[in-house]
PDB file of C-alpha atoms and ligand atoms in Angstrom:
ATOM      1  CA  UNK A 708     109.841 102.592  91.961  1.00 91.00           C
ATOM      2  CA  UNK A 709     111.249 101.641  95.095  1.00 96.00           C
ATOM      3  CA  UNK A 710     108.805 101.356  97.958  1.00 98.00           C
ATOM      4  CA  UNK A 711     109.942 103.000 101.652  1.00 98.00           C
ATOM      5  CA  UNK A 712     108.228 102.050 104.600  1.00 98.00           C
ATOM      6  CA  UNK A 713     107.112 105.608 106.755  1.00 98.00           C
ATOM      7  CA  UNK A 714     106.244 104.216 110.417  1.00 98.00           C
ATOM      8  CA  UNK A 715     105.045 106.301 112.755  1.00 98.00           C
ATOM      9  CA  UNK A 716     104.219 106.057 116.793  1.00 98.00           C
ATOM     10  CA  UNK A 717     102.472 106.376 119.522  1.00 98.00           C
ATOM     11  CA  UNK A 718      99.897 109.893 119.650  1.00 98.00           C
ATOM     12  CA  UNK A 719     101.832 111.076 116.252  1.00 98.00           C
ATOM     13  CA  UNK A 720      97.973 110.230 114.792  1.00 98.00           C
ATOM     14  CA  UNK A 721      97.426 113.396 117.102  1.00 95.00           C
ATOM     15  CA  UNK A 722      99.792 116.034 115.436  1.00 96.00           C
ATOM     16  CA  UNK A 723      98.349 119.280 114.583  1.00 94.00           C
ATOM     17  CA  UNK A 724      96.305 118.940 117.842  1.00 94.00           C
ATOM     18  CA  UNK A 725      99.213 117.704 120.429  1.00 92.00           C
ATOM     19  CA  UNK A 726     101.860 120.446 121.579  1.00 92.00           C
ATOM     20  CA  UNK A 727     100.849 122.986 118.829  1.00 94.00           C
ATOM     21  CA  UNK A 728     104.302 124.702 120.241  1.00 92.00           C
ATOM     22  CA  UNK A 729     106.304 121.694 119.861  1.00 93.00           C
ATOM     23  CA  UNK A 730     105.634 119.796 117.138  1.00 94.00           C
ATOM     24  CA  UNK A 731     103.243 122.090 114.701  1.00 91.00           C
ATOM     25  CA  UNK A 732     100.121 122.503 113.360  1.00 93.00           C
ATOM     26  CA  UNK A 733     100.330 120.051 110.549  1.00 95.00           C
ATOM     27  CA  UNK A 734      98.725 116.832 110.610  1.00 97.00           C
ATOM     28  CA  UNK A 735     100.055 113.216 109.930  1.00 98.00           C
ATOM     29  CA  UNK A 736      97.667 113.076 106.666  1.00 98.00           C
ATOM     30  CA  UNK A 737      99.630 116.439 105.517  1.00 98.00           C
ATOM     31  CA  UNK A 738     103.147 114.724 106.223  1.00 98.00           C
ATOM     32  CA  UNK A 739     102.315 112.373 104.539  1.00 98.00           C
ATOM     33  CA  UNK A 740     100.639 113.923 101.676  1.00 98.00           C
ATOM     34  CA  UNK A 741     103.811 116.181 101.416  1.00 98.00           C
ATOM     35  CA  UNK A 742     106.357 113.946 101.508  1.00 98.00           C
ATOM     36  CA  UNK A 743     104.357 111.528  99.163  1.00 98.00           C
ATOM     37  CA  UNK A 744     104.598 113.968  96.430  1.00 98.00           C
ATOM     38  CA  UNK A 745     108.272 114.950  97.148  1.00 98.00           C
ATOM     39  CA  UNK A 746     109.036 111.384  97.032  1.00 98.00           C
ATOM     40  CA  UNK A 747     107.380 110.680  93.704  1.00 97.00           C
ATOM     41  CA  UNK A 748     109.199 113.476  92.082  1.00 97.00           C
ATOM     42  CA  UNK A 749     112.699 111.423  92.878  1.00 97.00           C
ATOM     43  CA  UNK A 750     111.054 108.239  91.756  1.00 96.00           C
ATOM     44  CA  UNK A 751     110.499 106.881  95.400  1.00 98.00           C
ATOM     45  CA  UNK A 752     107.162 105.011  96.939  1.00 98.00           C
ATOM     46  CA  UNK A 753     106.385 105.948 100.486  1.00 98.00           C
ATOM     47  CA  UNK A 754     103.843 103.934 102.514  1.00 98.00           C
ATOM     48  CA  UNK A 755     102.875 105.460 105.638  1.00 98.00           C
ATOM     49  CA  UNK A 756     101.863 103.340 108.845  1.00 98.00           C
ATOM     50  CA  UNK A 757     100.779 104.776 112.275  1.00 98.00           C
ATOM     51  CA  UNK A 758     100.281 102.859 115.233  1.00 98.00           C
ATOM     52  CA  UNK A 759      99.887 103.206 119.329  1.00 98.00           C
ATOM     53  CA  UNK A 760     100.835  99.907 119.911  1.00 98.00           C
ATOM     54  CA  UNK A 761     104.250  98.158 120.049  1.00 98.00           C
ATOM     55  CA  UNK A 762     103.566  95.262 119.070  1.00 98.00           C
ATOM     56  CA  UNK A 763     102.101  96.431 115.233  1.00 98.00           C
ATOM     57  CA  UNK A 764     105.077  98.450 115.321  1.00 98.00           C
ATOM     58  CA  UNK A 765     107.606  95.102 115.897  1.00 98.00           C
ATOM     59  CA  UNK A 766     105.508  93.411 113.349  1.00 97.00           C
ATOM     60  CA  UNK A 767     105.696  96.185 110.248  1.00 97.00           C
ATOM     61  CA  UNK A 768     109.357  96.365 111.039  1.00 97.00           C
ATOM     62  CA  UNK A 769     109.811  92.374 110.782  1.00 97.00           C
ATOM     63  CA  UNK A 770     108.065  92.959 107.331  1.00 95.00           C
ATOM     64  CA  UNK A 771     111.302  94.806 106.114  1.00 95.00           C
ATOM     65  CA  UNK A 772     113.305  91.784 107.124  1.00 93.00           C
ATOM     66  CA  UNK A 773     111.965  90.297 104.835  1.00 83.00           C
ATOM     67  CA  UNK A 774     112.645  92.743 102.143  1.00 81.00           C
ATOM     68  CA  UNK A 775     109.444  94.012 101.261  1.00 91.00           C
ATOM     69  CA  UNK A 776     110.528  97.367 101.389  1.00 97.00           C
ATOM     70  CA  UNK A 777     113.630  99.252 100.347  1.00 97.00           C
ATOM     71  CA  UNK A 778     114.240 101.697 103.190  1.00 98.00           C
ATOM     72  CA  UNK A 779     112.499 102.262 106.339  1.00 98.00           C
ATOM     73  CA  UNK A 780     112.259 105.188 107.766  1.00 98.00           C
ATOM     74  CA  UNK A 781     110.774 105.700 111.500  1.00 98.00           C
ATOM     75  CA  UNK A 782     109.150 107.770 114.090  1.00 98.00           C
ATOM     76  CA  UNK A 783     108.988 105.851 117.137  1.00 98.00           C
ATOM     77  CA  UNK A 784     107.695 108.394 119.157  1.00 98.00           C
ATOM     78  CA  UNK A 785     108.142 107.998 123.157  1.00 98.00           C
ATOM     79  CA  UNK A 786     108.910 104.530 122.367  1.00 98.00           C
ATOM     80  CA  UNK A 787     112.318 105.750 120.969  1.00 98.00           C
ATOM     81  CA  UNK A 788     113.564 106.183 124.293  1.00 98.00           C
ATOM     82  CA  UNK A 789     111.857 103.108 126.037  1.00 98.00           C
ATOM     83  CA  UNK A 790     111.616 100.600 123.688  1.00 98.00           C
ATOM     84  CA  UNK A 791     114.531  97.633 123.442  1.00 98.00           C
ATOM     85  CA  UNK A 792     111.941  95.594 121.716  1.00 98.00           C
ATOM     86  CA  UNK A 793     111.864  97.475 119.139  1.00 98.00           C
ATOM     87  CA  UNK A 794     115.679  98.353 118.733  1.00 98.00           C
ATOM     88  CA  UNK A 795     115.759  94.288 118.488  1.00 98.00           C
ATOM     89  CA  UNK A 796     113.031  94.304 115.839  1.00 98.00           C
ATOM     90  CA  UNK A 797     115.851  96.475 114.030  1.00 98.00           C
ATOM     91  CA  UNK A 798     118.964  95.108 114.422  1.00 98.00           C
ATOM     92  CA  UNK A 799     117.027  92.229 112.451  1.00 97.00           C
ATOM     93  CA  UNK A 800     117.209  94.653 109.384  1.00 97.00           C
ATOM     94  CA  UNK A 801     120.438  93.576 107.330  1.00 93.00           C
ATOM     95  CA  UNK A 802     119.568  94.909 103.441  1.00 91.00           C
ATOM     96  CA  UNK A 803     117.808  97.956 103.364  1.00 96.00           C
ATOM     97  CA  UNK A 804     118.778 101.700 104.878  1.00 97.00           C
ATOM     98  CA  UNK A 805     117.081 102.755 108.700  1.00 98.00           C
ATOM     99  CA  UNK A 806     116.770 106.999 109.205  1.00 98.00           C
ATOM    100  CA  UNK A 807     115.426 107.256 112.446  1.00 98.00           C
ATOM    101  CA  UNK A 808     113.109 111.027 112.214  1.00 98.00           C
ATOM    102  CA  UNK A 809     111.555 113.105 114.718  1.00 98.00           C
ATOM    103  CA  UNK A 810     109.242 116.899 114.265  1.00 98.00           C
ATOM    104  CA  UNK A 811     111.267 118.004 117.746  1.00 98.00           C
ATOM    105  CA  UNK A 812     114.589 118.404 118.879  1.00 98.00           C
ATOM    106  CA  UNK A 813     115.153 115.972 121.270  1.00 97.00           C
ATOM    107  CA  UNK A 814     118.345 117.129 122.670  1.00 97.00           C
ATOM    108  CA  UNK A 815     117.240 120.757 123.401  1.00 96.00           C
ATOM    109  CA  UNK A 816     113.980 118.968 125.506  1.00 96.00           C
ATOM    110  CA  UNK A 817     113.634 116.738 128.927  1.00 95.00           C
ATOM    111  CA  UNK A 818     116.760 114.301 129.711  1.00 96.00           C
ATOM    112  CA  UNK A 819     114.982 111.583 129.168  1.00 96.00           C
ATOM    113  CA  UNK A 820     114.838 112.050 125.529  1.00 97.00           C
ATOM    114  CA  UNK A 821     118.369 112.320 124.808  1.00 97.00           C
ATOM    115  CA  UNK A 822     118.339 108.828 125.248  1.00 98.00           C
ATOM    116  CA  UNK A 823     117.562 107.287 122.086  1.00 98.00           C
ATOM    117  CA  UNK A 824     117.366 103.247 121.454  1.00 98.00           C
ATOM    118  CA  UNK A 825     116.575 103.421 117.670  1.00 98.00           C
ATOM    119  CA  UNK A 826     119.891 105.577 117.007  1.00 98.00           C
ATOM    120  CA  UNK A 827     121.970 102.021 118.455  1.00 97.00           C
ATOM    121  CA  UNK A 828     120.604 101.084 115.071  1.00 98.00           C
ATOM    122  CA  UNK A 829     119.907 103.446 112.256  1.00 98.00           C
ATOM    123  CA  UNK A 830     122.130 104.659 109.584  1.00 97.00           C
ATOM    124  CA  UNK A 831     121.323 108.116 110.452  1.00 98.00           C
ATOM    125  CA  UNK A 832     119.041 110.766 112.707  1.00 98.00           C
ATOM    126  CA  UNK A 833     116.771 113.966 111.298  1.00 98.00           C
ATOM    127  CA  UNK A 834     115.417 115.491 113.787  1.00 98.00           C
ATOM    128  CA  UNK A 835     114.414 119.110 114.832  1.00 97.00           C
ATOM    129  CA  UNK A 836     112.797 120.202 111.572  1.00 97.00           C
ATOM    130  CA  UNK A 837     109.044 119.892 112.551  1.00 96.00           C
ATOM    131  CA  UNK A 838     107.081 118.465 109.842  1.00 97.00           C
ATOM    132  CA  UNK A 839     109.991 118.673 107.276  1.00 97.00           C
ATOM    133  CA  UNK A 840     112.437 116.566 108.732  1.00 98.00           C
ATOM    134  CA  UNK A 841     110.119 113.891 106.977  1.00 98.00           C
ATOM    135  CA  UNK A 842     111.578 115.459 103.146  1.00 98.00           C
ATOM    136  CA  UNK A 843     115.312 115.593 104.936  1.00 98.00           C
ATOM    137  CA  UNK A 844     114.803 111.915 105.908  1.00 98.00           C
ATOM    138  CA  UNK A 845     113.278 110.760 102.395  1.00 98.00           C
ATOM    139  CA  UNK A 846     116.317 112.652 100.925  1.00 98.00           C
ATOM    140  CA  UNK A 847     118.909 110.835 103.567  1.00 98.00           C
ATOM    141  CA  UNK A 848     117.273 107.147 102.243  1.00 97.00           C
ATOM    142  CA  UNK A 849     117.500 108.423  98.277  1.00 97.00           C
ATOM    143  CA  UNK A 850     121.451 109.462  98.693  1.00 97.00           C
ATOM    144  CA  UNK A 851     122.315 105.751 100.709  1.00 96.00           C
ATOM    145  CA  UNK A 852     120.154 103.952  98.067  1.00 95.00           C
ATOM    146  CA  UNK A 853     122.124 105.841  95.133  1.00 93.00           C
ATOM    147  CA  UNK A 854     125.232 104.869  97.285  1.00 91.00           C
ATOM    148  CA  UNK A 855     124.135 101.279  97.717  1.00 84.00           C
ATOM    149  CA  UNK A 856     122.850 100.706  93.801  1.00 79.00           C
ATOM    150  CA  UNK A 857     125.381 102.801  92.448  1.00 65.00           C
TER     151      UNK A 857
HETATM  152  C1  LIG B1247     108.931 112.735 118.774  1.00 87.80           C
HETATM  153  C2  LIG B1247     109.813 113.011 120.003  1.00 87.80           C
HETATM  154  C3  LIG B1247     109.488 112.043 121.116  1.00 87.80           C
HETATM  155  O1  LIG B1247     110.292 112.323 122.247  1.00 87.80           O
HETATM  156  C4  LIG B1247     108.035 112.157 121.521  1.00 87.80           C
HETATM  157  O2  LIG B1247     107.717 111.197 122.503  1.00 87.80           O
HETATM  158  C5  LIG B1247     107.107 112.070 120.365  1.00 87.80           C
HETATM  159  C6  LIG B1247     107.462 112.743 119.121  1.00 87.80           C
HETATM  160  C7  LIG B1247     109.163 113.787 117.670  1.00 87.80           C
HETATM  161  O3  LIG B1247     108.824 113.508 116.527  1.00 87.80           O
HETATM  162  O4  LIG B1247     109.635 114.890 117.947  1.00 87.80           O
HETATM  163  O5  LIG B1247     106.010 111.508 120.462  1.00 87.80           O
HETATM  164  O6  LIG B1247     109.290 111.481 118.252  1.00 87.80           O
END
């Protein structure tokens, strides 16, 4: 099985009780339950992480430099538009695919969130879906691993 890092951040521990209108009223612990069981079915591992805080953030992604996992895919949350740190963290990524995912979409919302610093570096965007643009994503990583392993 090949393993892919979820990562999820800041306040997306609060979904199904943040912005019912925006982002839904599923939970993280049902995203991730879903999309752990879609993955299995196409022979794919997915670890979710949540955190508030940059820094764990910078640090799970520096564990995929390392090749620990096979694909990472990641919500970054507000820090998607603030957070160069992070983009850096990225760019550090060399082997594995990046999807960047988010529940809303962030083009039809404030200006400030057009502006994203993870999409400088992933191999794709899935956003706008609400809870299932987690399944979209995990299907993105399965058709550039297929691609990559032949
Ligand atoms: C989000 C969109 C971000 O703009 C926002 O700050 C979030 C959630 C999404 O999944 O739609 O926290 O990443």
């Amino acid at each position: 099985m090949k393993n892919i890092l979820v990562i999820n951040g800041p306040n997306l521990n609060l979904l199904g009780k943040r912005e019912l209108e925006i982002y839904g009223k599923t939970s993280l612990k049902e995203i991730e339950n879903k999309t752990k069981e879609f993955s299995k079915n196409i022979k794919l591992n997915t670890i979710f992480k949540q955190s508030n805080e940059e820094s764990k953030i910078i640090s799970w992604i520096h564990e995929c430099v390392n090749d620990k996992y096979n694909g990472l895919l990641i919500n970054a949350g507000a820090y998607t538009h603030t957070s160069i740190a992070i983009m850096d963290a990225l760019k550090a990524i060399e082997n594995i695919p990046i999807i960047e995912v988010h529940l809303s979409n962030i083009h039809q919302r404030e200006e400030f969130r057009k502006k994203s610093y993870i999409s400088e570096v992933a191999d794709g965007v899935i956003f706008g879906f609400g809870a299932h643009s987690y399944i979209l994503a995990i299907m993105a990583i399965e058709n550039l691993l297929k691609k990559k392993n032949g």
